[in-house]
Short mmCIF file of C-alpha atoms and ligand atoms in Angstrom, two decimals:
data_model
loop_
_atom_site.label_atom_id
_atom_site.label_comp_id
_atom_site.label_asym_id
_atom_site.label_seq_id
_atom_site.Cartn_x
_atom_site.Cartn_y
_atom_site.Cartn_z
CA MET A 1 33.07 24.17 71.43
CA ALA A 2 33.04 21.33 68.95
CA ASN A 3 31.67 17.80 69.43
CA LYS A 4 31.69 14.64 67.42
CA ASN A 5 28.31 13.13 66.70
CA GLU A 6 27.68 9.40 66.56
CA ASN A 7 28.77 9.24 62.91
CA ASP A 8 32.03 11.03 63.73
CA THR A 9 30.97 14.12 61.82
CA LEU A 10 32.50 17.26 63.32
CA VAL A 11 29.76 19.79 64.06
CA ASN A 12 29.17 22.81 66.30
CA ASP A 13 26.89 22.49 69.33
CA CYS A 14 24.30 24.77 67.78
CA ASP A 15 24.22 22.66 64.58
CA ILE A 16 23.52 19.34 66.23
CA ILE A 17 20.11 17.98 65.30
CA THR A 18 18.68 14.68 66.28
CA ARG A 19 18.10 11.90 63.78
CA LYS A 20 14.35 12.33 64.39
CA GLU A 21 14.49 16.04 63.53
CA PHE A 22 16.58 15.32 60.46
CA ILE A 23 14.12 12.73 59.15
CA ALA A 24 11.17 15.04 59.83
CA GLN A 25 12.80 17.92 57.94
CA THR A 26 13.82 15.70 55.03
CA SER A 27 10.29 14.30 54.74
CA ALA A 28 8.81 17.79 54.72
CA PHE A 29 11.29 18.83 52.02
CA THR A 30 10.47 15.76 49.91
CA ALA A 31 6.74 16.41 50.29
CA ALA A 32 7.26 20.02 49.20
CA ILE A 33 9.16 18.89 46.10
CA THR A 34 6.46 16.33 45.26
CA ILE A 35 3.71 18.94 45.55
CA THR A 36 5.72 21.39 43.44
CA THR A 37 6.41 18.73 40.78
CA SER A 38 2.76 17.71 40.53
CA SER A 39 1.68 21.38 40.36
CA THR A 40 4.23 22.00 37.63
CA LYS A 41 2.95 18.97 35.73
CA LYS A 42 -0.62 20.26 36.02
CA ILE A 43 0.46 23.66 34.69
CA ILE A 44 2.40 22.06 31.80
CA ASN A 45 -0.57 19.80 30.97
CA LYS A 46 -2.88 22.80 31.02
CA LEU A 47 -0.59 24.80 28.75
CA SER A 48 -0.14 21.94 26.27
CA ALA A 49 -3.87 21.06 26.17
CA PRO A 50 -5.76 22.46 23.18
CA ALA A 51 -7.68 25.67 23.79
CA PRO A 52 -11.40 25.16 24.37
CA GLY A 53 -13.12 24.15 21.16
CA MET A 54 -9.83 23.31 19.42
CA LEU A 55 -8.49 19.89 18.43
CA THR A 56 -4.97 18.54 18.38
CA VAL A 57 -4.21 16.59 15.20
CA ALA A 58 -0.93 14.90 14.31
CA MET A 59 -0.07 13.85 10.78
CA ASN A 60 2.94 13.18 8.63
CA VAL A 61 3.17 15.75 5.87
CA ASN A 62 5.77 15.27 3.16
CA GLY A 63 7.83 13.07 5.49
CA LYS A 64 7.71 15.43 8.49
CA GLU A 65 5.65 14.91 11.63
CA LYS A 66 3.29 17.83 12.22
CA THR A 67 1.09 18.51 15.23
CA LEU A 68 -1.61 21.12 14.78
CA GLU A 69 -4.09 22.75 17.06
CA ILE A 70 -7.07 23.44 14.85
CA ASP A 71 -10.71 24.36 14.78
CA PRO A 72 -12.58 21.06 14.16
CA ARG A 73 -14.17 22.63 11.06
CA THR A 74 -10.79 23.21 9.34
CA THR A 75 -10.42 21.41 6.01
CA LEU A 76 -7.20 19.63 5.16
CA LEU A 77 -6.72 22.20 2.38
CA ASP A 78 -6.86 25.11 4.82
CA ALA A 79 -4.66 23.28 7.33
CA LEU A 80 -2.04 22.78 4.61
CA ARG A 81 -2.19 26.32 3.28
CA GLU A 82 -2.94 28.39 6.37
CA ASN A 83 -1.44 26.38 9.24
CA MET A 84 1.51 24.73 7.50
CA HIS A 85 2.09 27.37 4.80
CA LEU A 86 2.25 24.72 2.08
CA THR A 87 0.68 26.90 -0.59
CA GLY A 88 1.54 24.61 -3.51
CA THR A 89 -1.86 22.99 -3.05
CA LYS A 90 -4.37 25.36 -4.64
CA LYS A 91 -7.86 26.41 -3.65
CA GLY A 92 -10.08 26.62 -6.70
CA CYS A 93 -13.78 26.05 -6.06
CA ASP A 94 -13.45 24.92 -2.40
CA ARG A 95 -16.39 22.57 -2.99
CA GLY A 96 -15.00 19.45 -4.65
CA GLN A 97 -15.59 20.41 -8.25
CA CYS A 98 -12.24 21.43 -9.76
CA GLY A 99 -9.50 19.16 -8.34
CA ALA A 100 -7.04 22.03 -7.79
CA CYS A 101 -6.68 20.95 -4.16
CA THR A 102 -5.78 17.30 -4.91
CA VAL A 103 -3.22 15.74 -2.55
CA LEU A 104 -2.31 12.17 -1.70
CA VAL A 105 -3.45 10.76 1.65
CA ASP A 106 -1.81 7.43 2.40
CA GLY A 107 -1.09 7.25 -1.35
CA ARG A 108 -4.72 7.86 -2.44
CA ARG A 109 -5.70 11.05 -4.25
CA ILE A 110 -8.35 13.12 -2.54
CA ASN A 111 -9.83 16.60 -2.78
CA SER A 112 -8.40 18.23 0.32
CA CYS A 113 -11.17 20.87 0.34
CA LEU A 114 -13.69 18.12 1.10
CA HIS A 115 -11.62 16.49 3.81
CA LEU A 116 -11.60 17.67 7.41
CA ALA A 117 -8.11 17.90 8.89
CA ALA A 118 -9.51 16.28 12.03
CA MET A 119 -10.03 13.11 9.96
CA CYS A 120 -6.33 13.04 9.11
CA ASP A 121 -4.95 12.17 12.53
CA GLY A 122 -2.14 9.65 12.01
CA VAL A 123 -2.22 9.70 8.19
CA LYS A 124 0.52 10.39 5.68
CA VAL A 125 -0.13 13.38 3.43
CA THR A 126 1.86 14.12 0.28
CA THR A 127 1.49 17.47 -1.43
CA ILE A 128 3.17 18.79 -4.56
CA GLU A 129 6.04 20.03 -2.35
CA GLY A 130 6.62 16.48 -1.14
CA LEU A 131 6.71 14.85 -4.58
CA GLY A 132 9.88 16.54 -5.72
CA THR A 133 11.95 19.70 -5.71
CA PRO A 134 13.16 21.86 -8.60
CA ASP A 135 16.53 20.10 -8.32
CA ASN A 136 15.10 16.64 -7.89
CA MET A 137 11.76 16.44 -9.64
CA HIS A 138 9.31 13.58 -9.59
CA PRO A 139 9.05 11.93 -13.07
CA MET A 140 5.50 13.31 -13.38
CA GLN A 141 6.75 16.86 -12.72
CA GLU A 142 9.48 16.38 -15.33
CA ALA A 143 6.94 15.06 -17.87
CA PHE A 144 4.60 18.02 -17.29
CA LEU A 145 7.51 20.36 -17.97
CA LYS A 146 8.67 18.43 -21.01
CA HIS A 147 5.18 18.29 -22.57
CA ASP A 148 4.29 21.87 -21.68
CA ALA A 149 1.28 20.52 -19.81
CA PHE A 150 0.25 23.82 -18.24
CA GLN A 151 -0.30 27.46 -19.05
CA CYS A 152 -1.22 29.52 -15.98
CA GLY A 153 -0.20 26.60 -13.75
CA TYR A 154 -2.99 27.04 -11.22
CA CYS A 155 -4.42 23.56 -11.70
CA THR A 156 -0.99 21.93 -12.15
CA PRO A 157 -0.16 20.83 -8.57
CA GLY A 158 -3.55 19.12 -8.37
CA GLN A 159 -3.16 17.61 -11.85
CA ILE A 160 0.27 16.19 -10.97
CA CYS A 161 -0.82 14.73 -7.60
CA SER A 162 -3.91 13.29 -9.26
CA ALA A 163 -1.84 11.78 -12.09
CA VAL A 164 0.53 10.15 -9.60
CA GLY A 165 -2.47 8.69 -7.74
CA LEU A 166 -4.04 7.57 -11.02
CA LEU A 167 -0.99 5.57 -12.10
CA LYS A 168 -0.76 3.98 -8.66
CA GLU A 169 -4.38 2.85 -8.94
CA GLY A 170 -3.45 0.99 -12.14
CA HIS A 171 -6.88 1.19 -13.82
CA ALA A 172 -6.00 3.37 -16.81
CA LYS A 173 -5.33 1.26 -19.91
CA THR A 174 -6.27 3.64 -22.74
CA ASP A 175 -6.21 7.37 -23.46
CA ASP A 176 -9.91 7.50 -22.76
CA ASP A 177 -9.37 5.78 -19.41
CA ILE A 178 -6.83 8.46 -18.48
CA ARG A 179 -9.17 11.24 -19.63
CA GLU A 180 -12.06 9.72 -17.68
CA LEU A 181 -10.03 9.08 -14.53
CA MET A 182 -8.53 12.59 -14.64
CA SER A 183 -11.92 14.22 -15.27
CA GLY A 184 -12.10 15.48 -11.68
CA ASN A 185 -9.20 17.81 -12.41
CA ILE A 186 -10.35 20.81 -14.43
CA CYS A 187 -7.89 22.90 -16.44
CA ARG A 188 -9.37 26.21 -17.42
CA CYS A 189 -6.46 26.80 -19.78
CA GLY A 190 -7.40 23.65 -21.66
CA ALA A 191 -4.01 21.93 -21.49
CA TYR A 192 -5.70 18.54 -21.52
CA GLN A 193 -3.91 17.01 -24.51
CA ASN A 194 -0.48 17.91 -23.11
CA ILE A 195 -1.47 16.62 -19.67
CA LEU A 196 -2.51 13.34 -21.31
CA ASP A 197 0.83 13.12 -23.16
CA ALA A 198 2.77 13.71 -19.92
CA ILE A 199 0.84 11.05 -18.02
CA LYS A 200 1.23 8.53 -20.85
CA GLU A 201 4.98 9.06 -20.94
CA VAL A 202 5.35 8.37 -17.22
CA GLN A 203 3.05 5.37 -17.52
CA GLN A 204 5.10 3.93 -20.41
CA ASN A 205 8.39 4.46 -18.57
CA ALA A 206 7.16 2.95 -15.30
FE1 LIG B 301 -11.10 21.39 -3.97
FE2 LIG B 301 -11.90 22.67 -6.13
S1 LIG B 301 -10.71 23.42 -4.48
S2 LIG B 301 -12.10 20.58 -5.68
FE1 LIG B 302 -4.26 27.09 -16.20
FE2 LIG B 302 -4.69 24.49 -15.95
S1 LIG B 302 -2.88 25.47 -16.62
S2 LIG B 302 -5.94 26.10 -15.28
#
């Protein structure tokens, strides 16, 4: 037999539940959902937290936001090469003596082998890959090509990043200034004169 409840909803006798029962069941259901949601959040937080002993570092690299989970001892050079696979930046001495690893951090040239990636949270890093592409080269890359300013090319990404930083600093007035201010970038092939010519051309055209 069918009845009408107080809200005129047609229900079977066996389906009729009181308002009190309904509210009790709904509350239990809501509580269950709340517990499940907070448990899920805890699991998600646990999964997204860095593993013990690791650090989460976020930086902008060549215009792209990157978030890394790294060992606190990781250098910026290793983070670029090993974690982000940006192998344009070269590892020469790995102790701050050759300049092969030079990149720009917030526009300033630094030796990335001497810089911990953990110190780069929130900074803007530009590597040789971010300066230009083969189809759309940075003026300094074009000048290095034009002046044949490399032989083996191993030091070249660092030389170019360093030269870009040097011109931005604005301290180089003479050839000797350029030589002195580029002295942290060693070229074992001895392409120094051609490197100087390339930098001077970009400086004159700026
Ligand atoms: Fe960094 Fe040599 S690799 S200075
Ligand atoms: Fe070979 Fe500079 S071009 S080390």
